[in-house]
Amino acid sequence: MPGIRLSQNAAGHQQLWKMVVAGMALAIMAGCQEDSGASRAASSQANEASEQRLGDAVSSIRDTLGQPEPVQEETSNTGVPADEESITPPTLRWDAPLTREDGSRLYASDISGYRIYYRLRHRDSFEVISLSGDEDTRYQLEDFPPGAYEFSITALDDSGLESKRSDAVTVDLI
């Protein structure tokens, strides 16, 4: 009799095993079904987030270059832009350096000013604008005639030492 029980148990285990495998297969297949509503919502949110990041990056680049966000101009009855007086000129902006070229700490009080090197891109020589003081890290380009310019900035310390020029930034003034 013990042999009969063993075979009934083995058959029961085999049937139980088949049911477990079938149940797992059904669970896996059910998990693979796409919830199209959730998928579309996630895709839409990802697109919005991506567009927002792209817009932020473009805005940051425009801000670094001193170029305002493009706006669609409204014109008055005379054909002149309605907000012509409110147009602000592009502005160069930079961060004050925190270290000297040798890696030592540079305090804001050690900075005596900045020099802005600029040229029209088709020219070889640079012009220089000297700014005194350590607090003003921006410069409006209001007196520049239209053209394609290249700008670099250096910092001057209180001993008269000048840093290397920053990476060049190109700005198209229209």
PDB file of C-alpha atoms in Angstrom:
ATOM      1  CA  MET A   1       0.000   0.000   0.000  1.00  0.00           C
ATOM      2  CA  PRO A   2       2.725   2.514   0.573  1.00  0.00           C
ATOM      3  CA  GLY A   3       3.620   2.261  -3.148  1.00  0.00           C
ATOM      4  CA  ILE A   4       0.091   3.221  -4.194  1.00  0.00           C
ATOM      5  CA  ARG A   5       0.088   6.283  -2.000  1.00  0.00           C
ATOM      6  CA  LEU A   6       3.382   7.357  -3.428  1.00  0.00           C
ATOM      7  CA  SER A   7       2.112   7.152  -6.985  1.00  0.00           C
ATOM      8  CA  GLN A   8      -1.077   9.045  -6.090  1.00  0.00           C
ATOM      9  CA  ASN A   9       1.059  11.704  -4.405  1.00  0.00           C
ATOM     10  CA  ALA A  10       3.389  11.895  -7.404  1.00  0.00           C
ATOM     11  CA  ALA A  11       0.415  12.277  -9.769  1.00  0.00           C
ATOM     12  CA  GLY A  12      -1.025  14.972  -7.516  1.00  0.00           C
ATOM     13  CA  HIS A  13       2.280  16.829  -7.422  1.00  0.00           C
ATOM     14  CA  GLN A  14       2.575  16.579 -11.170  1.00  0.00           C
ATOM     15  CA  GLN A  15      -0.930  17.983 -11.651  1.00  0.00           C
ATOM     16  CA  LEU A  16      -0.228  20.724  -9.086  1.00  0.00           C
ATOM     17  CA  TRP A  17       3.019  21.540 -10.883  1.00  0.00           C
ATOM     18  CA  LYS A  18       1.186  21.883 -14.215  1.00  0.00           C
ATOM     19  CA  MET A  19      -1.350  24.206 -12.634  1.00  0.00           C
ATOM     20  CA  VAL A  20       1.409  26.379 -11.102  1.00  0.00           C
ATOM     21  CA  VAL A  21       3.232  26.624 -14.447  1.00  0.00           C
ATOM     22  CA  ALA A  22      -0.017  27.470 -16.287  1.00  0.00           C
ATOM     23  CA  GLY A  23      -0.869  30.098 -13.667  1.00  0.00           C
ATOM     24  CA  MET A  24       2.571  31.691 -13.973  1.00  0.00           C
ATOM     25  CA  ALA A  25       2.276  31.747 -17.765  1.00  0.00           C
ATOM     26  CA  LEU A  26      -1.109  33.469 -17.510  1.00  0.00           C
ATOM     27  CA  ALA A  27       0.254  35.989 -15.011  1.00  0.00           C
ATOM     28  CA  ILE A  28       3.210  36.794 -17.255  1.00  0.00           C
ATOM     29  CA  MET A  29       0.975  37.208 -20.291  1.00  0.00           C
ATOM     30  CA  ALA A  30      -1.413  39.420 -18.347  1.00  0.00           C
ATOM     31  CA  GLY A  31       1.506  41.577 -17.231  1.00  0.00           C
ATOM     32  CA  CYS A  32       2.629  41.998 -20.844  1.00  0.00           C
ATOM     33  CA  GLN A  33      -0.649  43.512 -21.944  1.00  0.00           C
ATOM     34  CA  GLU A  34      -0.305  47.226 -22.616  1.00  0.00           C
ATOM     35  CA  ASP A  35      -2.512  49.690 -20.831  1.00  0.00           C
ATOM     36  CA  SER A  36      -2.782  52.062 -23.765  1.00  0.00           C
ATOM     37  CA  GLY A  37      -4.353  54.849 -21.714  1.00  0.00           C
ATOM     38  CA  ALA A  38      -1.564  54.821 -19.137  1.00  0.00           C
ATOM     39  CA  SER A  39       1.048  54.486 -21.862  1.00  0.00           C
ATOM     40  CA  ARG A  40      -0.291  57.495 -23.773  1.00  0.00           C
ATOM     41  CA  ALA A  41      -0.461  59.560 -20.585  1.00  0.00           C
ATOM     42  CA  ALA A  42       3.125  58.662 -19.641  1.00  0.00           C
ATOM     43  CA  SER A  43       4.286  59.442 -23.180  1.00  0.00           C
ATOM     44  CA  SER A  44       2.499  62.802 -23.116  1.00  0.00           C
ATOM     45  CA  GLN A  45       4.059  63.687 -19.756  1.00  0.00           C
ATOM     46  CA  ALA A  46       7.501  62.660 -21.019  1.00  0.00           C
ATOM     47  CA  ASN A  47       7.055  64.855 -24.104  1.00  0.00           C
ATOM     48  CA  GLU A  48       5.992  67.832 -21.979  1.00  0.00           C
ATOM     49  CA  ALA A  49       8.937  67.356 -19.627  1.00  0.00           C
ATOM     50  CA  SER A  50      11.302  67.055 -22.581  1.00  0.00           C
ATOM     51  CA  GLU A  51       9.934  70.216 -24.210  1.00  0.00           C
ATOM     52  CA  GLN A  52      10.226  72.072 -20.887  1.00  0.00           C
ATOM     53  CA  ARG A  53      13.885  71.008 -20.452  1.00  0.00           C
ATOM     54  CA  LEU A  54      14.670  72.023 -24.034  1.00  0.00           C
ATOM     55  CA  GLY A  55      12.983  75.398 -23.531  1.00  0.00           C
ATOM     56  CA  ASP A  56      14.924  75.942 -20.294  1.00  0.00           C
ATOM     57  CA  ALA A  57      18.209  75.070 -22.017  1.00  0.00           C
ATOM     58  CA  VAL A  58      17.535  77.407 -24.954  1.00  0.00           C
ATOM     59  CA  SER A  59      16.509  80.177 -22.556  1.00  0.00           C
ATOM     60  CA  SER A  60      19.706  79.649 -20.531  1.00  0.00           C
ATOM     61  CA  ILE A  61      21.843  79.834 -23.676  1.00  0.00           C
ATOM     62  CA  ARG A  62      20.059  82.986 -24.841  1.00  0.00           C
ATOM     63  CA  ASP A  63      20.572  84.507 -21.389  1.00  0.00           C
ATOM     64  CA  THR A  64      24.286  83.637 -21.465  1.00  0.00           C
ATOM     65  CA  LEU A  65      24.636  85.182 -24.908  1.00  0.00           C
ATOM     66  CA  GLY A  66      22.685  88.221 -23.803  1.00  0.00           C
ATOM     67  CA  GLN A  67      19.978  87.639 -26.383  1.00  0.00           C
ATOM     68  CA  PRO A  68      16.377  88.250 -25.334  1.00  0.00           C
ATOM     69  CA  GLU A  69      13.668  85.679 -25.913  1.00  0.00           C
ATOM     70  CA  PRO A  70      12.112  86.122 -29.342  1.00  0.00           C
ATOM     71  CA  VAL A  71       8.710  87.735 -29.192  1.00  0.00           C
ATOM     72  CA  GLN A  72       6.252  88.303 -31.935  1.00  0.00           C
ATOM     73  CA  GLU A  73       6.171  92.033 -32.575  1.00  0.00           C
ATOM     74  CA  GLU A  74       2.915  93.845 -32.417  1.00  0.00           C
ATOM     75  CA  THR A  75       2.718  96.883 -34.629  1.00  0.00           C
ATOM     76  CA  SER A  76       0.658  99.989 -34.190  1.00  0.00           C
ATOM     77  CA  ASN A  77      -1.449 101.554 -36.929  1.00  0.00           C
ATOM     78  CA  THR A  78       1.653 103.367 -38.192  1.00  0.00           C
ATOM     79  CA  GLY A  79       3.577 100.126 -38.776  1.00  0.00           C
ATOM     80  CA  VAL A  80       6.086 100.869 -35.984  1.00  0.00           C
ATOM     81  CA  PRO A  81       6.521  98.171 -33.311  1.00  0.00           C
ATOM     82  CA  ALA A  82       4.112  98.953 -30.474  1.00  0.00           C
ATOM     83  CA  ASP A  83       6.663  98.224 -27.760  1.00  0.00           C
ATOM     84  CA  GLU A  84       9.709  99.765 -29.462  1.00  0.00           C
ATOM     85  CA  GLU A  85      10.574 101.853 -26.422  1.00  0.00           C
ATOM     86  CA  SER A  86      10.475  98.823 -24.116  1.00  0.00           C
ATOM     87  CA  ILE A  87      13.068  96.803 -26.089  1.00  0.00           C
ATOM     88  CA  THR A  88      16.104  96.213 -23.895  1.00  0.00           C
ATOM     89  CA  PRO A  89      19.532  95.768 -25.459  1.00  0.00           C
ATOM     90  CA  PRO A  90      21.306  92.407 -25.127  1.00  0.00           C
ATOM     91  CA  THR A  91      23.443  92.086 -22.018  1.00  0.00           C
ATOM     92  CA  LEU A  92      26.620  90.097 -21.403  1.00  0.00           C
ATOM     93  CA  ARG A  93      26.499  88.332 -18.023  1.00  0.00           C
ATOM     94  CA  TRP A  94      29.217  86.315 -16.302  1.00  0.00           C
ATOM     95  CA  ASP A  95      30.099  84.831 -12.931  1.00  0.00           C
ATOM     96  CA  ALA A  96      32.951  86.256 -10.901  1.00  0.00           C
ATOM     97  CA  PRO A  97      35.846  83.778 -10.668  1.00  0.00           C
ATOM     98  CA  LEU A  98      36.297  81.995  -7.340  1.00  0.00           C
ATOM     99  CA  THR A  99      39.900  80.833  -7.860  1.00  0.00           C
ATOM    100  CA  ARG A 100      43.065  82.176  -9.361  1.00  0.00           C
ATOM    101  CA  GLU A 101      44.746  80.394 -12.256  1.00  0.00           C
ATOM    102  CA  ASP A 102      47.104  78.666  -9.789  1.00  0.00           C
ATOM    103  CA  GLY A 103      44.055  77.219  -7.989  1.00  0.00           C
ATOM    104  CA  SER A 104      44.246  79.440  -4.892  1.00  0.00           C
ATOM    105  CA  ARG A 105      41.123  81.140  -3.538  1.00  0.00           C
ATOM    106  CA  LEU A 106      40.106  84.458  -5.096  1.00  0.00           C
ATOM    107  CA  TYR A 107      37.873  86.622  -2.936  1.00  0.00           C
ATOM    108  CA  ALA A 108      35.481  89.158  -4.458  1.00  0.00           C
ATOM    109  CA  SER A 109      37.371  91.894  -2.637  1.00  0.00           C
ATOM    110  CA  ASP A 110      40.539  90.862  -4.543  1.00  0.00           C
ATOM    111  CA  ILE A 111      38.900  91.643  -7.907  1.00  0.00           C
ATOM    112  CA  SER A 112      39.503  95.213  -9.049  1.00  0.00           C
ATOM    113  CA  GLY A 113      37.635  94.954 -12.342  1.00  0.00           C
ATOM    114  CA  TYR A 114      37.088  93.193 -15.642  1.00  0.00           C
ATOM    115  CA  ARG A 115      38.091  93.676 -19.252  1.00  0.00           C
ATOM    116  CA  ILE A 116      35.765  92.834 -22.096  1.00  0.00           C
ATOM    117  CA  TYR A 117      37.564  91.972 -25.316  1.00  0.00           C
ATOM    118  CA  TYR A 118      35.394  92.182 -28.409  1.00  0.00           C
ATOM    119  CA  ARG A 119      35.620  92.213 -32.173  1.00  0.00           C
ATOM    120  CA  LEU A 120      33.480  91.833 -35.213  1.00  0.00           C
ATOM    121  CA  ARG A 121      33.964  88.199 -36.221  1.00  0.00           C
ATOM    122  CA  HIS A 122      35.431  89.070 -39.613  1.00  0.00           C
ATOM    123  CA  ARG A 123      38.161  91.229 -38.004  1.00  0.00           C
ATOM    124  CA  ASP A 124      41.463  90.076 -36.504  1.00  0.00           C
ATOM    125  CA  SER A 125      42.023  92.652 -33.777  1.00  0.00           C
ATOM    126  CA  PHE A 126      40.120  93.054 -30.523  1.00  0.00           C
ATOM    127  CA  GLU A 127      38.896  96.223 -28.836  1.00  0.00           C
ATOM    128  CA  VAL A 128      38.852  96.450 -25.016  1.00  0.00           C
ATOM    129  CA  ILE A 129      36.315  97.808 -22.559  1.00  0.00           C
ATOM    130  CA  SER A 130      37.623  98.197 -18.996  1.00  0.00           C
ATOM    131  CA  LEU A 131      35.204  97.918 -16.091  1.00  0.00           C
ATOM    132  CA  SER A 132      36.237  98.797 -12.558  1.00  0.00           C
ATOM    133  CA  GLY A 133      34.823  97.163  -9.452  1.00  0.00           C
ATOM    134  CA  ASP A 134      34.058  93.597  -8.482  1.00  0.00           C
ATOM    135  CA  GLU A 135      30.267  93.716  -8.224  1.00  0.00           C
ATOM    136  CA  ASP A 136      29.092  94.404 -11.758  1.00  0.00           C
ATOM    137  CA  THR A 137      29.218  91.158 -13.747  1.00  0.00           C
ATOM    138  CA  ARG A 138      27.114  92.328 -16.663  1.00  0.00           C
ATOM    139  CA  TYR A 139      27.414  94.772 -19.503  1.00  0.00           C
ATOM    140  CA  GLN A 140      24.675  96.035 -21.824  1.00  0.00           C
ATOM    141  CA  LEU A 141      25.514  96.069 -25.513  1.00  0.00           C
ATOM    142  CA  GLU A 142      23.359  99.110 -26.233  1.00  0.00           C
ATOM    143  CA  ASP A 143      25.953 101.233 -28.095  1.00  0.00           C
ATOM    144  CA  PHE A 144      27.112  98.517 -30.474  1.00  0.00           C
ATOM    145  CA  PRO A 145      26.159  98.806 -34.141  1.00  0.00           C
ATOM    146  CA  PRO A 146      24.568  95.746 -35.755  1.00  0.00           C
ATOM    147  CA  GLY A 147      26.964  92.943 -36.570  1.00  0.00           C
ATOM    148  CA  ALA A 148      28.290  89.526 -35.632  1.00  0.00           C
ATOM    149  CA  TYR A 149      30.521  89.934 -32.557  1.00  0.00           C
ATOM    150  CA  GLU A 150      32.804  87.791 -30.454  1.00  0.00           C
ATOM    151  CA  PHE A 151      33.301  88.589 -26.757  1.00  0.00           C
ATOM    152  CA  SER A 152      35.789  87.331 -24.116  1.00  0.00           C
ATOM    153  CA  ILE A 153      36.185  88.537 -20.542  1.00  0.00           C
ATOM    154  CA  THR A 154      39.127  88.675 -18.137  1.00  0.00           C
ATOM    155  CA  ALA A 155      39.302  89.505 -14.439  1.00  0.00           C
ATOM    156  CA  LEU A 156      41.832  91.882 -12.902  1.00  0.00           C
ATOM    157  CA  ASP A 157      42.986  91.472  -9.317  1.00  0.00           C
ATOM    158  CA  ASP A 158      44.027  94.222  -6.911  1.00  0.00           C
ATOM    159  CA  SER A 159      47.704  93.621  -7.829  1.00  0.00           C
ATOM    160  CA  GLY A 160      47.003  94.322 -11.503  1.00  0.00           C
ATOM    161  CA  LEU A 161      47.259  90.670 -12.602  1.00  0.00           C
ATOM    162  CA  GLU A 162      44.913  89.735 -15.436  1.00  0.00           C
ATOM    163  CA  SER A 163      43.371  86.297 -15.886  1.00  0.00           C
ATOM    164  CA  LYS A 164      43.285  84.349 -19.122  1.00  0.00           C
ATOM    165  CA  ARG A 165      40.435  85.264 -21.429  1.00  0.00           C
ATOM    166  CA  SER A 166      37.197  83.378 -21.014  1.00  0.00           C
ATOM    167  CA  ASP A 167      35.920  81.180 -23.806  1.00  0.00           C
ATOM    168  CA  ALA A 168      34.621  83.338 -26.624  1.00  0.00           C
ATOM    169  CA  VAL A 169      30.905  84.002 -26.868  1.00  0.00           C
ATOM    170  CA  THR A 170      29.388  85.025 -30.191  1.00  0.00           C
ATOM    171  CA  VAL A 171      26.485  87.437 -30.352  1.00  0.00           C
ATOM    172  CA  ASP A 172      24.618  88.591 -33.427  1.00  0.00           C
ATOM    173  CA  LEU A 173      23.302  92.095 -32.887  1.00  0.00           C
ATOM    174  CA  ILE A 174      20.536  93.060 -35.259  1.00  0.00           C
TER     175      ILE A 174
END
